[in-house]
């Protein structure tokens, strides 16, 4: 059998083709082809769970140097930040160190990002604090804060792990970047505000209330500022002075930019070290013989247990799970949302691609294992990830060096942690979370690109500030989904006309393009757009054709037909008793001359280049649209489809009776009846097209005017001696390869019908 015949026979078997019915996709064969070899799929899946296997065999000394430098640098920042964030979570400082150690240690095994640093973060810490508060309100004194944080780490980690294992990471894509930025900005403002009392040593009011309440209370209690401000305010000023000073120095002295960068990086550790010494000198004689931290004139960190004090199986209380059930969604969303957003951002900046599902697995394993160390939930940190990238990290193995630094701090530096002033930690937190606030330039970009997303950003920020973080993230997600549904349900559509373009300066070659007939604000208003031939309408629907928006398609098309074409039957000569109740038409004998000048509709061309999906309701609406239009014209109207990009769309249209030009093609009345009537179940209409119809295939059943420009030989290779082949299948000649071919076919139909009408009038 020749190669071409073999290919044709294979195509018939793959798509379920039979000579007496139109070809459609065979669902079973498609599923088999998509599934592939099960064993290979399982092997690929298992291998993908451990990305470390792809780069570890190629590890070298050059990578080792970059990873060690980055890891140690990040570790020196991670230790003070971990203790600071634990305070935000209303937990003892050691729990922040536990989360820091497990995060950087476990993540490198499962990571697809070399830059992301896992550990305690400000937003998650504030969320944990709010959850602990809610649990304590629901069950006073029953569950401790560490138990709540530990349980939250295990349950949320398990949920995120399941999402990653099931490859459901695409769900995150429903939350746009401005919504995430708005939530992060509002959270950063809330966190910074919550640290103001610690920075000034203020007390006597609820520091966990809504952000605006905390600001008001801080202003009221400002005269009661304590000595803590002498430690906190200079620390904050020093951090910003070193940062901005190093930025200017690096521009002036680019030769020393590397040294200046590390000086800037170490500013957190330096300020903690200096203020710890100052705190020791100031308070050591005021704590009594037992070194009681409560006697200190300034608030200090107090005793930090040495090493891992809470290793073991996590204590998961079923009663606690019941109380936590309503808080799990927001905690889980923050875990996965913040991490994936950071990983994507650094992957885009540094030229590599992350796997969102694998990143969720990494986060899930990290938090599940972390619960065995007494840790509370950890996720990706923006500030530490940026630091990792700037330090020249080469692989995710840098986390091992960071883990070593945390381990040294846990076992060797805990006695010194006793004297750290809380105001200094508050300054570190405020300085760190300030980077999460969206810059004014970026907010302006949101407004320029999409005002709707700017509104989402503003809503997320305001709800987070004036309510809670939970409300802010829910508002951001709900607003994003609402606008997405509105866009799907109310898409744009355009009726098209033709503009002829010159392809070169000499004007030797012209081509036609089709643009909106109306002024759409895109094309040059001085360019004249010529409408299609009389009796032809061209329409482009700019969204997938689905049940939420099918009424828009129907209304736009039917209304335009009734406005721009004349009715096929002159109702002015029909008695009122014989007219439809919902369309009485003009008064008897009152048809205007303008209506008589309108053309009779012959063909409609639908540009499906923007339609990637279609459903049953949409196909039924398309059938109804055709029936409604043909009642208006009182004659058959050809429906031509251009640029169908999906075989499933083609399959659906064929099932709805579209695409054919066979004599006696059966057109279904309903394919999705809501209330099926037994006597109407098999009702169809028969539309008969003339045998001389050019779209019936021409010679040999091929569609005239849609042959490929490159000859095809029987072997499937290009040949100058072989016959030309049709680009589109000949058995559905109303499906066209492009818009130009569809309009030409429709215009030929309209011209032929007009010629027949003129000849009949002359007779």
Coordinates of C-alpha atoms in Angstrom, one line a residue, residues 321-696:
X321 CA -8.4 19.8 64.6
X322 CA -12.1 20.6 65.0
X323 CA -11.3 24.1 66.3
X324 CA -8.7 24.6 63.6
X325 CA -10.9 23.5 60.7
X326 CA -12.1 26.9 59.8
X327 CA -8.6 28.4 59.9
X328 CA -6.9 25.8 57.7
X329 CA -7.9 27.3 54.3
X330 CA -6.3 30.7 54.8
X331 CA -3.1 29.2 56.3
X332 CA -2.8 26.7 53.4
X333 CA -3.4 29.4 50.8
X334 CA -0.7 31.6 52.4
X335 CA 1.8 28.7 52.4
X336 CA 1.5 27.8 48.8
X337 CA 0.6 31.3 47.4
X338 CA 3.6 33.2 48.8
X339 CA 6.1 30.5 48.1
X340 CA 5.1 29.8 44.4
X341 CA 4.9 33.5 43.7
X342 CA 8.4 34.0 45.0
X343 CA 9.8 31.0 43.2
X344 CA 8.3 32.0 39.9
X345 CA 9.6 35.6 40.3
X346 CA 13.2 34.5 40.9
X347 CA 13.0 31.8 38.2
X348 CA 11.9 34.5 35.7
X349 CA 14.6 36.9 36.8
X350 CA 17.5 34.4 36.8
X351 CA 16.5 32.5 33.7
X352 CA 15.2 29.1 34.8
X353 CA 11.8 27.5 35.1
X354 CA 10.3 26.2 38.3
X355 CA 7.7 23.4 38.7
X356 CA 4.9 24.7 40.8
X357 CA 3.7 21.2 41.7
X358 CA 7.1 20.1 42.9
X359 CA 7.5 23.3 44.9
X360 CA 4.3 22.5 46.7
X361 CA 5.7 19.0 47.4
X362 CA 8.8 20.7 48.8
X363 CA 6.7 23.0 51.0
X364 CA 4.5 20.1 52.1
X365 CA 7.4 17.8 53.1
X366 CA 9.2 20.7 54.9
X367 CA 6.3 21.5 57.1
X368 CA 5.3 17.9 57.7
X369 CA 8.8 17.0 58.8
X370 CA 9.2 20.3 60.6
X371 CA 6.3 19.3 62.9
X372 CA 8.5 16.5 64.3
X373 CA 11.0 19.2 65.3
X374 CA 8.5 21.4 67.0
X375 CA 8.4 23.9 64.2
X376 CA 5.6 26.1 63.1
X377 CA 4.6 26.7 59.4
X378 CA 7.4 27.9 57.1
X379 CA 7.4 29.0 53.5
X380 CA 9.5 31.0 51.0
X381 CA 10.9 34.3 52.2
X382 CA 11.2 37.2 49.7
X383 CA 13.9 39.1 51.4
X384 CA 16.1 36.0 52.1
X385 CA 15.5 34.7 48.6
X386 CA 16.6 38.0 47.2
X387 CA 19.7 37.8 49.4
X388 CA 20.5 34.3 48.2
X389 CA 20.3 35.3 44.6
X390 CA 22.5 38.4 45.1
X391 CA 25.1 36.2 46.9
X392 CA 25.6 34.2 43.7
X393 CA 24.0 30.9 44.8
X394 CA 24.6 28.1 42.4
X395 CA 22.3 25.2 43.6
X396 CA 19.7 24.6 46.3
X397 CA 22.5 22.9 48.4
X398 CA 23.2 26.4 49.9
X399 CA 20.5 25.5 52.3
X400 CA 22.8 23.0 54.0
X401 CA 25.2 25.8 54.9
X402 CA 22.3 27.9 56.2
X403 CA 21.2 24.9 58.3
X404 CA 24.6 24.6 59.8
X405 CA 24.6 28.2 60.8
X406 CA 21.3 27.8 62.5
X407 CA 22.5 24.6 64.2
X408 CA 25.5 26.5 65.6
X409 CA 23.3 29.2 66.9
X410 CA 20.9 26.7 68.6
X411 CA 23.7 24.9 70.4
X412 CA 26.3 27.6 70.9
X413 CA 24.8 31.1 71.1
X414 CA 21.6 30.6 73.1
X415 CA 23.1 32.2 76.3
X416 CA 23.8 35.4 74.4
X417 CA 20.3 35.5 73.0
X418 CA 19.1 36.1 76.5
X419 CA 20.2 39.8 76.3
X420 CA 18.8 40.7 72.9
X421 CA 16.5 43.7 73.3
X422 CA 13.0 43.1 71.8
X423 CA 13.0 46.6 70.4
X424 CA 16.0 45.6 68.2
X425 CA 14.1 42.6 66.9
X426 CA 11.1 44.9 66.2
X427 CA 13.4 47.2 64.2
X428 CA 14.7 44.2 62.2
X429 CA 11.1 43.1 61.4
X430 CA 10.0 46.5 60.3
X431 CA 13.0 46.8 58.1
X432 CA 12.5 43.4 56.6
X433 CA 8.7 43.7 55.8
X434 CA 9.1 47.1 54.3
X435 CA 10.4 45.4 51.2
X436 CA 7.0 43.6 50.8
X437 CA 5.2 46.9 50.2
X438 CA 4.4 47.4 46.5
X439 CA 6.2 50.5 45.2
X440 CA 4.2 53.4 43.9
X441 CA 5.7 52.9 40.4
X442 CA 4.4 49.3 40.4
X443 CA 1.0 50.4 41.5
X444 CA 0.9 52.9 38.7
X445 CA 1.8 50.1 36.3
X446 CA -1.2 48.1 37.5
X447 CA -3.4 51.1 36.8
X448 CA -2.0 51.5 33.3
X449 CA -2.1 47.9 32.3
X450 CA -5.4 46.9 33.9
X451 CA -7.6 49.3 36.0
X452 CA -9.6 46.3 37.2
X453 CA -6.6 44.7 38.7
X454 CA -5.7 48.0 40.3
X455 CA -9.0 47.9 42.0
X456 CA -8.3 44.3 43.2
X457 CA -5.0 45.5 44.6
X458 CA -6.6 48.4 46.5
X459 CA -9.4 46.2 47.9
X460 CA -6.9 43.6 49.2
X461 CA -4.8 46.3 50.9
X462 CA -7.7 48.1 52.5
X463 CA -9.4 44.8 53.7
X464 CA -6.1 43.6 55.2
X465 CA -5.5 46.9 57.0
X466 CA -9.1 47.6 58.2
X467 CA -10.0 44.0 58.9
X468 CA -7.7 41.0 59.1
X469 CA -5.2 39.2 56.9
X470 CA -7.7 36.4 56.5
X471 CA -10.3 38.9 55.2
X472 CA -7.7 40.5 52.9
X473 CA -6.7 37.3 51.2
X474 CA -10.3 36.1 50.8
X475 CA -11.3 39.4 49.3
X476 CA -8.4 39.3 46.9
X477 CA -9.2 35.8 45.7
X478 CA -12.9 36.3 45.5
X479 CA -12.5 39.6 43.6
X480 CA -10.1 38.0 41.2
X481 CA -12.5 35.1 40.5
X482 CA -15.5 37.4 40.2
X483 CA -13.8 39.6 37.6
X484 CA -12.6 36.4 35.7
X485 CA -16.2 35.1 35.6
X486 CA -17.5 38.5 34.5
X487 CA -14.9 38.6 31.7
X488 CA -15.9 35.1 30.6
X489 CA -19.6 35.9 30.8
X490 CA -19.3 39.3 29.0
X491 CA -16.7 38.9 26.3
X492 CA -16.1 41.2 23.4
X493 CA -17.2 40.4 19.8
X494 CA -16.6 42.3 16.6
X495 CA -18.2 42.5 13.2
X496 CA -15.4 42.6 10.7
X497 CA -14.7 44.4 7.4
X498 CA -11.9 44.3 4.9
X499 CA -8.8 46.5 4.6
X500 CA -6.4 46.0 1.7
X501 CA -2.7 46.3 2.6
X502 CA 0.3 46.8 0.3
X503 CA 3.0 44.2 1.0
X504 CA 5.9 46.3 -0.4
X505 CA 6.8 49.8 -1.3
X506 CA 6.0 49.3 -5.0
X507 CA 2.6 48.0 -4.2
X508 CA 3.1 45.0 -6.5
X509 CA 1.5 42.6 -4.0
X510 CA -1.6 43.3 -1.9
X511 CA -3.3 41.3 0.8
X512 CA -6.6 41.6 2.7
X513 CA -6.9 41.8 6.4
X514 CA -10.1 41.9 8.4
X515 CA -10.6 44.4 11.3
X516 CA -13.5 45.7 13.2
X517 CA -16.1 47.7 11.3
X518 CA -16.6 49.9 14.4
X519 CA -14.1 52.3 15.8
X520 CA -12.3 50.2 18.3
X521 CA -9.6 52.6 19.3
X522 CA -6.8 50.4 17.8
X523 CA -6.8 51.0 14.1
X524 CA -6.2 54.3 12.4
X525 CA -9.5 56.2 12.2
X526 CA -8.5 57.6 8.8
X527 CA -8.5 54.1 7.2
X528 CA -11.7 53.1 5.6
X529 CA -12.9 49.6 6.4
X530 CA -15.1 48.2 3.6
X531 CA -17.9 45.8 4.7
X532 CA -18.3 42.3 3.3
X533 CA -20.3 41.8 0.2
X534 CA -24.1 42.5 0.6
X535 CA -25.7 39.5 2.3
X536 CA -22.6 38.4 4.1
X537 CA -21.8 39.1 7.8
X538 CA -18.4 38.3 9.4
X539 CA -18.3 38.0 13.2
X540 CA -15.4 37.3 15.6
X541 CA -16.1 36.1 19.2
X542 CA -13.1 37.0 21.4
X543 CA -13.5 34.3 24.1
X544 CA -14.1 30.6 24.4
X545 CA -17.8 29.9 23.5
X546 CA -19.3 28.5 26.8
X547 CA -22.5 28.5 28.7
X548 CA -21.9 31.7 30.7
X549 CA -21.5 33.8 27.5
X550 CA -23.6 32.0 24.9
X551 CA -26.4 34.5 25.3
X552 CA -24.0 37.4 24.4
X553 CA -23.1 35.6 21.1
X554 CA -26.8 35.0 20.3
X555 CA -28.0 38.5 21.1
X556 CA -25.1 40.2 19.2
X557 CA -25.5 38.1 16.1
X558 CA -29.3 38.1 15.9
X559 CA -29.6 41.9 16.7
X560 CA -27.0 42.8 14.0
X561 CA -28.8 40.6 11.4
X562 CA -32.1 42.3 12.1
X563 CA -30.6 45.8 12.0
X564 CA -28.5 45.4 8.8
X565 CA -30.5 42.9 6.6
X566 CA -34.1 42.8 5.5
X567 CA -36.7 40.3 6.5
X568 CA -37.2 37.5 4.0
X569 CA -41.0 37.7 4.3
X570 CA -42.8 41.0 3.9
X571 CA -45.0 41.1 7.0
X572 CA -46.7 44.3 5.8
X573 CA -48.8 42.2 3.5
X574 CA -49.6 39.6 6.2
X575 CA -52.6 40.0 8.5
X576 CA -52.0 40.6 12.2
X577 CA -53.7 37.3 13.1
X578 CA -51.0 35.5 11.1
X579 CA -48.0 37.3 12.6
X580 CA -46.0 36.1 15.6
X581 CA -47.1 37.5 18.9
X582 CA -43.6 38.6 19.8
X583 CA -42.7 40.2 16.4
X584 CA -45.6 42.1 15.0
X585 CA -43.6 43.7 12.2
X586 CA -44.6 47.0 10.4
X587 CA -48.1 48.2 9.9
X588 CA -49.9 47.0 6.8
X589 CA -48.5 48.5 3.7
X590 CA -46.0 50.6 5.6
X591 CA -42.7 49.0 4.7
X592 CA -40.1 51.8 4.3
X593 CA -37.9 52.3 1.3
X594 CA -34.8 51.9 3.5
X595 CA -35.8 48.4 4.5
X596 CA -36.2 47.4 0.9
X597 CA -32.7 48.6 0.2
X598 CA -31.2 46.3 2.8
X599 CA -29.7 43.1 1.5
X600 CA -31.1 39.7 2.2
X601 CA -28.8 37.6 4.4
X602 CA -27.1 34.7 2.6
X603 CA -24.2 33.7 4.7
X604 CA -22.5 34.2 8.0
X605 CA -18.8 33.8 8.6
X606 CA -17.7 33.1 12.2
X607 CA -14.1 33.6 13.0
X608 CA -13.3 30.9 15.6
X609 CA -9.6 31.7 15.9
X610 CA -10.1 32.9 19.5
X611 CA -12.3 30.0 20.6
X612 CA -10.4 27.1 22.2
X613 CA -13.4 25.5 24.0
X614 CA -17.1 25.0 23.3
X615 CA -19.7 23.2 25.3
X616 CA -23.1 21.7 24.8
X617 CA -25.1 24.8 25.8
X618 CA -23.1 26.9 23.4
X619 CA -23.7 24.5 20.5
X620 CA -27.4 24.4 21.3
X621 CA -27.5 28.2 21.3
X622 CA -25.7 28.2 18.0
X623 CA -28.4 26.0 16.6
X624 CA -31.1 28.3 18.1
X625 CA -29.3 31.3 16.5
X626 CA -29.3 29.6 13.1
X627 CA -33.0 28.8 13.4
X628 CA -33.8 32.4 14.6
X629 CA -31.9 33.9 11.8
X630 CA -33.5 31.7 9.2
X631 CA -36.9 32.6 10.4
X632 CA -35.9 36.2 9.8
X633 CA -34.6 35.5 6.3
X634 CA -37.3 32.9 5.5
X635 CA -34.6 30.9 3.7
X636 CA -31.5 28.9 4.5
X637 CA -28.4 30.8 5.6
X638 CA -24.9 29.3 5.3
X639 CA -22.8 29.3 8.4
X640 CA -19.1 29.2 7.5
X641 CA -16.4 28.7 10.2
X642 CA -12.9 30.0 9.9
X643 CA -9.7 29.0 11.8
X644 CA -11.0 26.3 14.1
X645 CA -8.0 25.6 16.3
X646 CA -9.3 22.6 18.4
X647 CA -10.4 19.2 17.1
X648 CA -12.9 19.1 20.0
X649 CA -14.5 22.3 18.8
X650 CA -14.7 20.8 15.3
X651 CA -16.3 17.6 16.8
X652 CA -18.9 19.7 18.7
X653 CA -19.9 21.7 15.7
X654 CA -20.3 18.6 13.6
X655 CA -22.5 17.1 16.3
X656 CA -24.6 20.3 16.1
X657 CA -25.0 19.8 12.3
X658 CA -22.6 22.5 11.2
X659 CA -19.9 22.3 8.5
X660 CA -21.8 20.3 5.9
X661 CA -22.8 21.0 2.4
X662 CA -24.3 17.6 1.6
X663 CA -27.7 17.5 0.0
X664 CA -30.3 16.9 2.7
X665 CA -28.0 17.5 5.6
X666 CA -29.9 16.9 8.8
X667 CA -29.9 19.8 11.2
X668 CA -31.0 19.0 14.8
X669 CA -33.5 21.2 16.6
X670 CA -32.1 20.3 20.0
X671 CA -29.1 18.6 21.3
X672 CA -29.5 19.6 25.0
X673 CA -33.3 19.7 25.7
X674 CA -34.0 20.7 29.3
X675 CA -37.5 19.1 29.1
X676 CA -37.4 16.4 26.4
X677 CA -40.7 15.8 24.5
X678 CA -41.0 12.3 23.2
X679 CA -42.8 13.3 20.1
X680 CA -40.0 15.7 19.2
X681 CA -37.0 13.7 20.1
X682 CA -36.1 12.9 16.5
X683 CA -37.2 16.2 14.9
X684 CA -34.7 17.6 12.4
X685 CA -34.7 20.0 9.6
X686 CA -33.4 19.4 6.2
X687 CA -31.5 22.1 4.4
X688 CA -31.0 21.4 0.8
X689 CA -28.2 23.2 -1.1
X690 CA -27.9 23.3 -4.8
X691 CA -25.7 20.7 -6.5
X692 CA -23.9 23.5 -8.2
X693 CA -22.8 24.9 -4.9
X694 CA -19.1 25.6 -5.1
X695 CA -18.8 24.7 -1.4
X696 CA -20.1 21.2 -2.1

